[in-house]
Amino acid sequence: MAKLRENLNRVGLNTFFFLLVGMIFLAKAFPEWGSDASPLPLKAITGIGISVIFFFYGVKLSPEKLKQGLSNWKLHILVQSTTFLIFPLVVLLLYAVWGDEANLFWIGTFYLAALPSTVSSSVVMVSIAGGNLPAAIFNASISSMVGIFITPLWMDLMLPETAVDFDLTDTIIKLSFQVLVPVILGLFVHKYLVKYVNKHQTALKNFDQAIILLIIFTAFADSFSENMFDGHTAGQLILLGVLMLVFFLLMMGLMYLLSKALKFSREDMITVIFCGSKKSLVQGAVMGRVMFPDPVVFGVMLLPLMVYHALQLMVGSAIAQKLGDVKSSGQ
């Protein structure tokens, strides 16, 4: 049993993954718990929790490491260009051919494409695969901060053509206060609290995951209460999963080809592949909550990101493990 659990964890099928799925079923069974009329102020708790997450994220950032990472500029440009330019352009190309303006799954797919890269899972997978770890930390950190401004800009370009209300200025202001300001405050107190944060990393990780679960639950509870998924069959949801898998593998393959073309070392190539192909569920859930104030729409918009997140954990972990095994064997 322990061996099975270890193998499941290795491919991303961990407790958090099953809790994510469980939140959707819980929201389906008890949608009223996530509404504004709920006796528990879950949405207010979630808002406070988000700011706390990003405060401690700022504390964990090392100003010295960020400065050291500036030298490898070709790698940084490629990762950030992939994250914020190539990803959205690929989806726009697909949207021009097969898109449906009335389908929120398409808009949700574009939303995930415009998001920043993950921090924790990108760094962990680069470490497992034997990549350039300082560069991974630098790019994941910069991506998260830059995304506060670039993601809303992309959505402002996309959403005027749809029925989803979106206010760019208001969104950036709200995100700055809820995300950027806590990060900056955390950076200022880095030297005072970093030891405390490192000592309690497990507890803080559990707190992060608890807040994400609350965001998922409240978003889907509102969507289910308004029957937003009634027009989508199980076959369509399975197809969405297949398409997200193809999309993820396509982006990983593209990162590999671009790294080869630029003649990157094996370590830098691994960093590009994992940092460039990942998308952050944490920031997607946080920013989406601000950008899409209609919680009914938000639940549907979030589904492609959740599917992509699960796949990048499962498939990405397996690939990272294989690359790490190859390096260990000296092949």
mmCIF file of C-alpha atoms in Angstrom:
data_model
loop_
_atom_site.group_PDB
_atom_site.id
_atom_site.type_symbol
_atom_site.label_atom_id
_atom_site.label_comp_id
_atom_site.label_asym_id
_atom_site.label_seq_id
_atom_site.Cartn_x
_atom_site.Cartn_y
_atom_site.Cartn_z
ATOM 1 C CA MET A 1 0.000 0.000 0.000
ATOM 2 C CA ALA A 2 2.857 2.365 0.858
ATOM 3 C CA LYS A 3 4.502 1.574 -2.498
ATOM 4 C CA LEU A 4 1.256 2.355 -4.352
ATOM 5 C CA ARG A 5 0.936 5.678 -2.508
ATOM 6 C CA GLU A 6 4.541 6.545 -3.394
ATOM 7 C CA ASN A 7 3.959 5.789 -7.081
ATOM 8 C CA LEU A 8 0.749 7.843 -7.137
ATOM 9 C CA ASN A 9 2.539 10.791 -5.506
ATOM 10 C CA ARG A 10 5.324 10.530 -8.053
ATOM 11 C CA VAL A 11 2.894 11.151 -10.943
ATOM 12 C CA GLY A 12 0.987 13.918 -9.174
ATOM 13 C CA LEU A 13 -1.933 11.826 -7.878
ATOM 14 C CA ASN A 14 -1.462 12.993 -4.307
ATOM 15 C CA THR A 15 -3.871 13.922 -1.537
ATOM 16 C CA PHE A 16 -4.244 17.488 -2.799
ATOM 17 C CA PHE A 17 -5.236 16.266 -6.261
ATOM 18 C CA PHE A 18 -8.011 14.093 -4.837
ATOM 19 C CA LEU A 19 -9.138 16.919 -2.557
ATOM 20 C CA LEU A 20 -9.431 19.199 -5.602
ATOM 21 C CA VAL A 21 -11.701 16.677 -7.278
ATOM 22 C CA GLY A 22 -13.570 16.223 -4.007
ATOM 23 C CA MET A 23 -14.277 19.962 -3.793
ATOM 24 C CA ILE A 24 -16.115 19.805 -7.117
ATOM 25 C CA PHE A 25 -18.325 16.952 -5.926
ATOM 26 C CA LEU A 26 -18.895 18.715 -2.588
ATOM 27 C CA ALA A 27 -19.891 21.897 -4.415
ATOM 28 C CA LYS A 28 -22.301 19.864 -6.534
ATOM 29 C CA ALA A 29 -23.885 18.292 -3.443
ATOM 30 C CA PHE A 30 -24.013 21.449 -1.287
ATOM 31 C CA PRO A 31 -23.909 24.518 -3.577
ATOM 32 C CA GLU A 32 -25.582 26.710 -0.954
ATOM 33 C CA TRP A 33 -22.513 26.428 1.311
ATOM 34 C CA GLY A 34 -20.431 28.421 -1.162
ATOM 35 C CA SER A 35 -22.996 31.160 -1.812
ATOM 36 C CA ASP A 36 -23.164 34.653 -0.331
ATOM 37 C CA ALA A 37 -26.056 33.435 1.845
ATOM 38 C CA SER A 38 -23.887 30.791 3.529
ATOM 39 C CA PRO A 39 -23.650 31.126 7.344
ATOM 40 C CA LEU A 40 -19.878 30.666 6.947
ATOM 41 C CA PRO A 41 -18.174 33.707 5.312
ATOM 42 C CA LEU A 42 -16.069 31.491 3.055
ATOM 43 C CA LYS A 43 -15.473 34.156 0.415
ATOM 44 C CA ALA A 44 -14.234 36.696 2.968
ATOM 45 C CA ILE A 45 -11.973 34.078 4.550
ATOM 46 C CA THR A 46 -10.627 33.223 1.102
ATOM 47 C CA GLY A 47 -9.823 36.872 0.306
ATOM 48 C CA ILE A 48 -7.821 37.286 3.508
ATOM 49 C CA GLY A 49 -6.110 33.939 2.966
ATOM 50 C CA ILE A 50 -4.962 34.961 -0.522
ATOM 51 C CA SER A 51 -3.140 38.026 0.815
ATOM 52 C CA VAL A 52 -1.510 35.917 3.536
ATOM 53 C CA ILE A 53 -0.298 33.385 0.916
ATOM 54 C CA PHE A 54 1.432 36.080 -1.118
ATOM 55 C CA PHE A 55 2.900 37.786 1.929
ATOM 56 C CA PHE A 56 4.734 34.593 2.900
ATOM 57 C CA TYR A 57 5.631 34.036 -0.749
ATOM 58 C CA GLY A 58 7.386 37.432 -0.633
ATOM 59 C CA VAL A 59 9.159 36.422 2.573
ATOM 60 C CA LYS A 60 10.515 33.291 0.854
ATOM 61 C CA LEU A 61 11.981 35.279 -2.053
ATOM 62 C CA SER A 62 15.683 35.940 -1.663
ATOM 63 C CA PRO A 63 16.756 39.356 -3.050
ATOM 64 C CA GLU A 64 20.314 38.037 -3.433
ATOM 65 C CA LYS A 65 19.235 35.047 -5.531
ATOM 66 C CA LEU A 66 17.061 37.255 -7.716
ATOM 67 C CA LYS A 67 20.066 39.503 -8.408
ATOM 68 C CA GLN A 68 22.311 36.507 -9.173
ATOM 69 C CA GLY A 69 19.803 35.159 -11.665
ATOM 70 C CA LEU A 70 19.945 38.211 -13.933
ATOM 71 C CA SER A 71 23.049 37.039 -15.842
ATOM 72 C CA ASN A 72 21.437 34.148 -17.767
ATOM 73 C CA TRP A 73 19.344 36.521 -19.871
ATOM 74 C CA LYS A 74 18.750 34.282 -22.932
ATOM 75 C CA LEU A 75 17.120 31.613 -20.790
ATOM 76 C CA HIS A 76 15.009 34.195 -18.934
ATOM 77 C CA ILE A 77 13.774 35.827 -22.139
ATOM 78 C CA LEU A 78 12.789 32.454 -23.602
ATOM 79 C CA VAL A 79 10.899 31.318 -20.494
ATOM 80 C CA GLN A 80 9.039 34.619 -20.043
ATOM 81 C CA SER A 81 8.287 34.899 -23.782
ATOM 82 C CA THR A 82 6.872 31.397 -23.776
ATOM 83 C CA THR A 83 4.801 32.008 -20.670
ATOM 84 C CA PHE A 84 3.262 35.314 -21.696
ATOM 85 C CA LEU A 85 3.551 35.426 -25.504
ATOM 86 C CA ILE A 86 3.835 32.034 -27.202
ATOM 87 C CA PHE A 87 1.224 30.348 -24.987
ATOM 88 C CA PRO A 88 -1.521 32.929 -25.704
ATOM 89 C CA LEU A 89 -0.639 33.133 -29.401
ATOM 90 C CA VAL A 90 -0.950 29.351 -29.806
ATOM 91 C CA VAL A 91 -4.407 29.418 -28.206
ATOM 92 C CA LEU A 92 -5.451 32.406 -30.330
ATOM 93 C CA LEU A 93 -4.403 30.493 -33.436
ATOM 94 C CA LEU A 94 -6.457 27.479 -32.381
ATOM 95 C CA TYR A 95 -9.331 29.760 -31.396
ATOM 96 C CA ALA A 96 -9.336 31.384 -34.852
ATOM 97 C CA VAL A 97 -9.739 27.962 -36.446
ATOM 98 C CA TRP A 98 -12.084 26.142 -34.033
ATOM 99 C CA GLY A 99 -13.179 28.735 -31.467
ATOM 100 C CA ASP A 100 -16.718 29.413 -30.345
ATOM 101 C CA GLU A 101 -17.309 32.815 -28.729
ATOM 102 C CA ALA A 102 -20.221 31.436 -26.733
ATOM 103 C CA ASN A 103 -18.124 28.654 -25.206
ATOM 104 C CA LEU A 104 -16.578 29.712 -21.907
ATOM 105 C CA PHE A 105 -14.192 26.724 -22.047
ATOM 106 C CA TRP A 106 -12.374 28.462 -24.909
ATOM 107 C CA ILE A 107 -12.094 31.678 -22.941
ATOM 108 C CA GLY A 108 -10.954 29.646 -19.935
ATOM 109 C CA THR A 109 -8.276 27.998 -22.077
ATOM 110 C CA PHE A 110 -7.030 31.395 -23.196
ATOM 111 C CA TYR A 111 -7.064 32.513 -19.564
ATOM 112 C CA LEU A 112 -4.798 29.636 -18.527
ATOM 113 C CA ALA A 113 -2.501 30.458 -21.471
ATOM 114 C CA ALA A 114 -2.149 34.061 -20.251
ATOM 115 C CA LEU A 115 -1.278 33.070 -16.669
ATOM 116 C CA PRO A 116 2.204 33.081 -15.096
ATOM 117 C CA SER A 117 4.186 29.930 -14.466
ATOM 118 C CA THR A 118 3.988 27.981 -11.232
ATOM 119 C CA VAL A 119 6.574 28.508 -8.509
ATOM 120 C CA SER A 120 6.751 25.442 -6.291
ATOM 121 C CA SER A 121 6.065 22.625 -8.765
ATOM 122 C CA SER A 122 8.322 24.111 -11.476
ATOM 123 C CA VAL A 123 11.230 24.404 -9.061
ATOM 124 C CA VAL A 124 10.629 20.923 -7.625
ATOM 125 C CA MET A 125 10.478 19.284 -11.064
ATOM 126 C CA VAL A 126 13.579 21.110 -12.297
ATOM 127 C CA SER A 127 15.371 19.879 -9.191
ATOM 128 C CA ILE A 128 14.228 16.268 -9.727
ATOM 129 C CA ALA A 129 15.199 16.345 -13.410
ATOM 130 C CA GLY A 130 18.645 17.826 -12.714
ATOM 131 C CA GLY A 131 18.119 21.250 -14.272
ATOM 132 C CA ASN A 132 19.398 24.744 -13.501
ATOM 133 C CA LEU A 133 17.736 25.322 -10.121
ATOM 134 C CA PRO A 134 18.734 29.000 -9.508
ATOM 135 C CA ALA A 135 17.391 29.905 -12.966
ATOM 136 C CA ALA A 136 14.160 28.048 -12.212
ATOM 137 C CA ILE A 137 13.672 29.940 -8.945
ATOM 138 C CA PHE A 138 14.427 33.257 -10.657
ATOM 139 C CA ASN A 139 12.027 32.707 -13.564
ATOM 140 C CA ALA A 140 9.191 31.322 -11.486
ATOM 141 C CA SER A 141 9.458 34.266 -9.091
ATOM 142 C CA ILE A 142 9.631 36.925 -11.812
ATOM 143 C CA SER A 143 6.788 35.278 -13.742
ATOM 144 C CA SER A 144 4.477 35.466 -10.746
ATOM 145 C CA MET A 145 5.039 39.189 -10.266
ATOM 146 C CA VAL A 146 4.949 40.136 -13.963
ATOM 147 C CA GLY A 147 1.757 38.143 -14.429
ATOM 148 C CA ILE A 148 -0.175 40.519 -12.171
ATOM 149 C CA PHE A 149 0.019 43.061 -15.016
ATOM 150 C CA ILE A 150 0.370 41.001 -18.214
ATOM 151 C CA THR A 151 -2.437 38.490 -17.588
ATOM 152 C CA PRO A 152 -5.107 41.223 -17.171
ATOM 153 C CA LEU A 153 -3.794 42.965 -20.308
ATOM 154 C CA TRP A 154 -4.216 39.780 -22.358
ATOM 155 C CA MET A 155 -7.711 39.210 -20.981
ATOM 156 C CA ASP A 156 -8.650 42.800 -21.769
ATOM 157 C CA LEU A 157 -7.718 42.156 -25.409
ATOM 158 C CA MET A 158 -9.661 38.894 -25.504
ATOM 159 C CA LEU A 159 -12.808 39.590 -23.514
ATOM 160 C CA PRO A 160 -14.287 42.638 -25.311
ATOM 161 C CA GLU A 161 -15.268 40.170 -28.029
ATOM 162 C CA THR A 162 -17.210 38.076 -25.526
ATOM 163 C CA ALA A 163 -20.087 38.449 -23.115
ATOM 164 C CA VAL A 164 -17.833 38.434 -20.037
ATOM 165 C CA ASP A 165 -17.585 41.760 -18.217
ATOM 166 C CA PHE A 166 -14.014 42.878 -17.549
ATOM 167 C CA ASP A 167 -12.543 46.124 -16.220
ATOM 168 C CA LEU A 168 -8.761 46.273 -16.789
ATOM 169 C CA THR A 169 -7.947 49.222 -14.505
ATOM 170 C CA ASP A 170 -10.067 47.969 -11.635
ATOM 171 C CA THR A 171 -8.598 44.480 -11.994
ATOM 172 C CA ILE A 172 -4.959 45.646 -11.853
ATOM 173 C CA ILE A 173 -5.688 47.857 -8.828
ATOM 174 C CA LYS A 174 -7.383 45.014 -6.960
ATOM 175 C CA LEU A 175 -4.642 42.532 -7.841
ATOM 176 C CA SER A 176 -1.952 45.000 -6.795
ATOM 177 C CA PHE A 177 -3.488 45.388 -3.346
ATOM 178 C CA GLN A 178 -4.338 41.717 -2.895
ATOM 179 C CA VAL A 179 -1.216 40.148 -4.416
ATOM 180 C CA LEU A 180 1.607 42.582 -5.245
ATOM 181 C CA VAL A 181 1.522 44.663 -2.043
ATOM 182 C CA PRO A 182 1.706 41.556 0.220
ATOM 183 C CA VAL A 183 4.632 40.224 -1.862
ATOM 184 C CA ILE A 184 6.527 43.520 -1.535
ATOM 185 C CA LEU A 185 5.856 43.640 2.211
ATOM 186 C CA GLY A 186 7.138 40.076 2.463
ATOM 187 C CA LEU A 187 10.321 41.013 0.601
ATOM 188 C CA PHE A 188 10.941 43.877 3.048
ATOM 189 C CA VAL A 189 10.779 41.547 6.055
ATOM 190 C CA HIS A 190 12.592 38.652 4.327
ATOM 191 C CA LYS A 191 15.652 38.741 6.584
ATOM 192 C CA TYR A 192 13.517 38.798 9.731
ATOM 193 C CA LEU A 193 11.031 36.036 8.922
ATOM 194 C CA VAL A 194 12.759 33.757 6.404
ATOM 195 C CA LYS A 195 14.020 31.374 9.107
ATOM 196 C CA TYR A 196 10.531 31.110 10.571
ATOM 197 C CA VAL A 197 9.041 30.443 7.130
ATOM 198 C CA ASN A 198 11.639 27.789 6.275
ATOM 199 C CA LYS A 199 10.991 26.102 9.605
ATOM 200 C CA HIS A 200 7.223 25.937 8.986
ATOM 201 C CA GLN A 201 7.169 25.202 5.253
ATOM 202 C CA THR A 202 4.868 22.198 5.612
ATOM 203 C CA ALA A 203 2.295 24.155 7.608
ATOM 204 C CA LEU A 204 2.395 27.049 5.130
ATOM 205 C CA LYS A 205 2.026 24.670 2.192
ATOM 206 C CA ASN A 206 -1.042 23.146 3.855
ATOM 207 C CA PHE A 207 -2.447 26.643 4.381
ATOM 208 C CA ASP A 208 -1.873 27.514 0.685
ATOM 209 C CA GLN A 209 -3.662 24.370 -0.404
ATOM 210 C CA ALA A 210 -6.561 24.965 1.983
ATOM 211 C CA ILE A 211 -7.173 28.423 0.501
ATOM 212 C CA ILE A 212 -7.040 27.033 -3.057
ATOM 213 C CA LEU A 213 -9.579 24.376 -2.081
ATOM 214 C CA LEU A 214 -11.861 27.111 -0.724
ATOM 215 C CA ILE A 215 -11.543 29.074 -3.986
ATOM 216 C CA ILE A 216 -12.389 25.961 -6.024
ATOM 217 C CA PHE A 217 -15.341 25.079 -3.796
ATOM 218 C CA THR A 218 -16.940 28.539 -3.804
ATOM 219 C CA ALA A 219 -16.414 28.996 -7.561
ATOM 220 C CA PHE A 220 -17.992 25.678 -8.474
ATOM 221 C CA ALA A 221 -20.763 25.992 -5.886
ATOM 222 C CA ASP A 222 -22.002 29.152 -7.597
ATOM 223 C CA SER A 223 -21.693 27.579 -11.038
ATOM 224 C CA PHE A 224 -23.641 24.494 -10.015
ATOM 225 C CA SER A 225 -26.329 26.558 -8.311
ATOM 226 C CA GLU A 226 -26.934 28.394 -11.591
ATOM 227 C CA ASN A 227 -26.763 25.185 -13.692
ATOM 228 C CA MET A 228 -23.832 26.456 -15.755
ATOM 229 C CA PHE A 229 -22.656 22.921 -16.611
ATOM 230 C CA ASP A 230 -26.029 21.628 -17.809
ATOM 231 C CA GLY A 231 -25.169 22.144 -21.480
ATOM 232 C CA HIS A 232 -21.943 20.099 -21.277
ATOM 233 C CA THR A 233 -21.889 16.319 -21.548
ATOM 234 C CA ALA A 234 -19.423 13.913 -19.950
ATOM 235 C CA GLY A 235 -17.977 13.348 -23.419
ATOM 236 C CA GLN A 236 -17.219 17.053 -23.787
ATOM 237 C CA LEU A 237 -15.440 17.119 -20.439
ATOM 238 C CA ILE A 238 -13.377 14.054 -21.409
ATOM 239 C CA LEU A 239 -12.533 15.752 -24.697
ATOM 240 C CA LEU A 240 -11.418 18.823 -22.749
ATOM 241 C CA GLY A 241 -9.041 16.605 -20.762
ATOM 242 C CA VAL A 242 -7.589 15.069 -23.933
ATOM 243 C CA LEU A 243 -7.115 18.490 -25.517
ATOM 244 C CA MET A 244 -5.399 19.853 -22.404
ATOM 245 C CA LEU A 245 -3.023 16.864 -22.431
ATOM 246 C CA VAL A 246 -2.171 17.467 -26.098
ATOM 247 C CA PHE A 247 -1.725 21.173 -25.369
ATOM 248 C CA PHE A 248 0.658 20.486 -22.484
ATOM 249 C CA LEU A 249 2.767 18.021 -24.488
ATOM 250 C CA LEU A 250 2.794 20.418 -27.446
ATOM 251 C CA MET A 251 4.171 23.233 -25.292
ATOM 252 C CA MET A 252 6.804 20.959 -23.705
ATOM 253 C CA GLY A 253 7.871 19.825 -27.160
ATOM 254 C CA LEU A 254 8.055 23.399 -28.391
ATOM 255 C CA MET A 255 10.227 24.346 -25.402
ATOM 256 C CA TYR A 256 12.566 21.456 -26.215
ATOM 257 C CA LEU A 257 12.914 22.518 -29.867
ATOM 258 C CA LEU A 258 13.531 26.174 -29.007
ATOM 259 C CA SER A 259 16.157 25.202 -26.423
ATOM 260 C CA LYS A 260 17.917 22.980 -28.973
ATOM 261 C CA ALA A 261 17.835 25.783 -31.536
ATOM 262 C CA LEU A 262 19.459 28.163 -29.030
ATOM 263 C CA LYS A 263 22.029 25.459 -28.105
ATOM 264 C CA PHE A 264 21.247 25.523 -24.386
ATOM 265 C CA SER A 265 22.994 23.162 -22.023
ATOM 266 C CA ARG A 266 21.068 20.153 -20.714
ATOM 267 C CA GLU A 267 20.493 21.903 -17.358
ATOM 268 C CA ASP A 268 19.163 25.085 -18.982
ATOM 269 C CA MET A 269 17.003 23.071 -21.397
ATOM 270 C CA ILE A 270 15.343 21.257 -18.494
ATOM 271 C CA THR A 271 14.621 24.593 -16.803
ATOM 272 C CA VAL A 272 13.034 25.989 -19.970
ATOM 273 C CA ILE A 273 10.925 22.856 -20.526
ATOM 274 C CA PHE A 274 9.441 22.818 -17.031
ATOM 275 C CA CYS A 275 9.207 26.543 -16.264
ATOM 276 C CA GLY A 276 7.958 27.400 -19.752
ATOM 277 C CA SER A 277 5.199 24.793 -19.954
ATOM 278 C CA LYS A 278 3.645 25.234 -16.496
ATOM 279 C CA LYS A 279 0.703 27.393 -15.463
ATOM 280 C CA SER A 280 -0.140 28.459 -11.928
ATOM 281 C CA LEU A 281 -3.410 27.244 -10.404
ATOM 282 C CA VAL A 282 -2.725 29.421 -7.357
ATOM 283 C CA GLN A 283 -2.533 32.657 -9.343
ATOM 284 C CA GLY A 284 -5.203 31.501 -11.759
ATOM 285 C CA ALA A 285 -7.641 31.011 -8.911
ATOM 286 C CA VAL A 286 -6.582 34.238 -7.172
ATOM 287 C CA MET A 287 -6.603 36.511 -10.230
ATOM 288 C CA GLY A 288 -9.709 34.903 -11.697
ATOM 289 C CA ARG A 289 -11.608 35.644 -8.528
ATOM 290 C CA VAL A 290 -10.857 39.346 -9.096
ATOM 291 C CA MET A 291 -11.106 39.452 -12.901
ATOM 292 C CA PHE A 292 -14.361 37.536 -13.164
ATOM 293 C CA PRO A 293 -16.628 38.899 -10.434
ATOM 294 C CA ASP A 294 -19.527 36.778 -11.670
ATOM 295 C CA PRO A 295 -18.852 33.581 -9.659
ATOM 296 C CA VAL A 296 -21.065 31.539 -11.956
ATOM 297 C CA VAL A 297 -18.893 32.362 -14.979
ATOM 298 C CA PHE A 298 -15.701 31.953 -12.946
ATOM 299 C CA GLY A 299 -16.423 28.298 -12.125
ATOM 300 C CA VAL A 300 -16.669 27.341 -15.795
ATOM 301 C CA MET A 301 -13.652 29.485 -16.717
ATOM 302 C CA LEU A 302 -11.580 27.707 -14.087
ATOM 303 C CA LEU A 303 -12.216 24.178 -15.357
ATOM 304 C CA PRO A 304 -9.617 24.124 -18.212
ATOM 305 C CA LEU A 305 -6.981 25.415 -15.764
ATOM 306 C CA MET A 306 -7.837 22.726 -13.208
ATOM 307 C CA VAL A 307 -7.576 19.999 -15.842
ATOM 308 C CA TYR A 308 -4.298 21.421 -17.154
ATOM 309 C CA HIS A 309 -2.968 21.722 -13.597
ATOM 310 C CA ALA A 310 -3.690 18.060 -12.854
ATOM 311 C CA LEU A 311 -2.062 16.948 -16.102
ATOM 312 C CA GLN A 312 1.054 19.096 -15.669
ATOM 313 C CA LEU A 313 1.544 17.542 -12.241
ATOM 314 C CA MET A 314 1.007 13.948 -13.376
ATOM 315 C CA VAL A 315 2.782 14.023 -16.744
ATOM 316 C CA GLY A 316 5.392 16.598 -15.705
ATOM 317 C CA SER A 317 6.358 14.617 -12.598
ATOM 318 C CA ALA A 318 6.762 11.427 -14.605
ATOM 319 C CA ILE A 319 8.962 13.185 -17.203
ATOM 320 C CA ALA A 320 11.043 14.891 -14.483
ATOM 321 C CA GLN A 321 11.581 11.559 -12.741
ATOM 322 C CA LYS A 322 12.684 9.937 -15.998
ATOM 323 C CA LEU A 323 15.137 12.744 -16.781
ATOM 324 C CA GLY A 324 16.506 12.543 -13.252
ATOM 325 C CA ASP A 325 16.974 8.769 -13.568
ATOM 326 C CA VAL A 326 18.819 9.234 -16.870
ATOM 327 C CA LYS A 327 21.182 11.781 -15.284
ATOM 328 C CA SER A 328 21.813 9.519 -12.272
ATOM 329 C CA SER A 329 22.674 6.597 -14.522
ATOM 330 C CA GLY A 330 25.152 8.778 -16.455
ATOM 331 C CA GLN A 331 23.473 8.244 -19.799
#
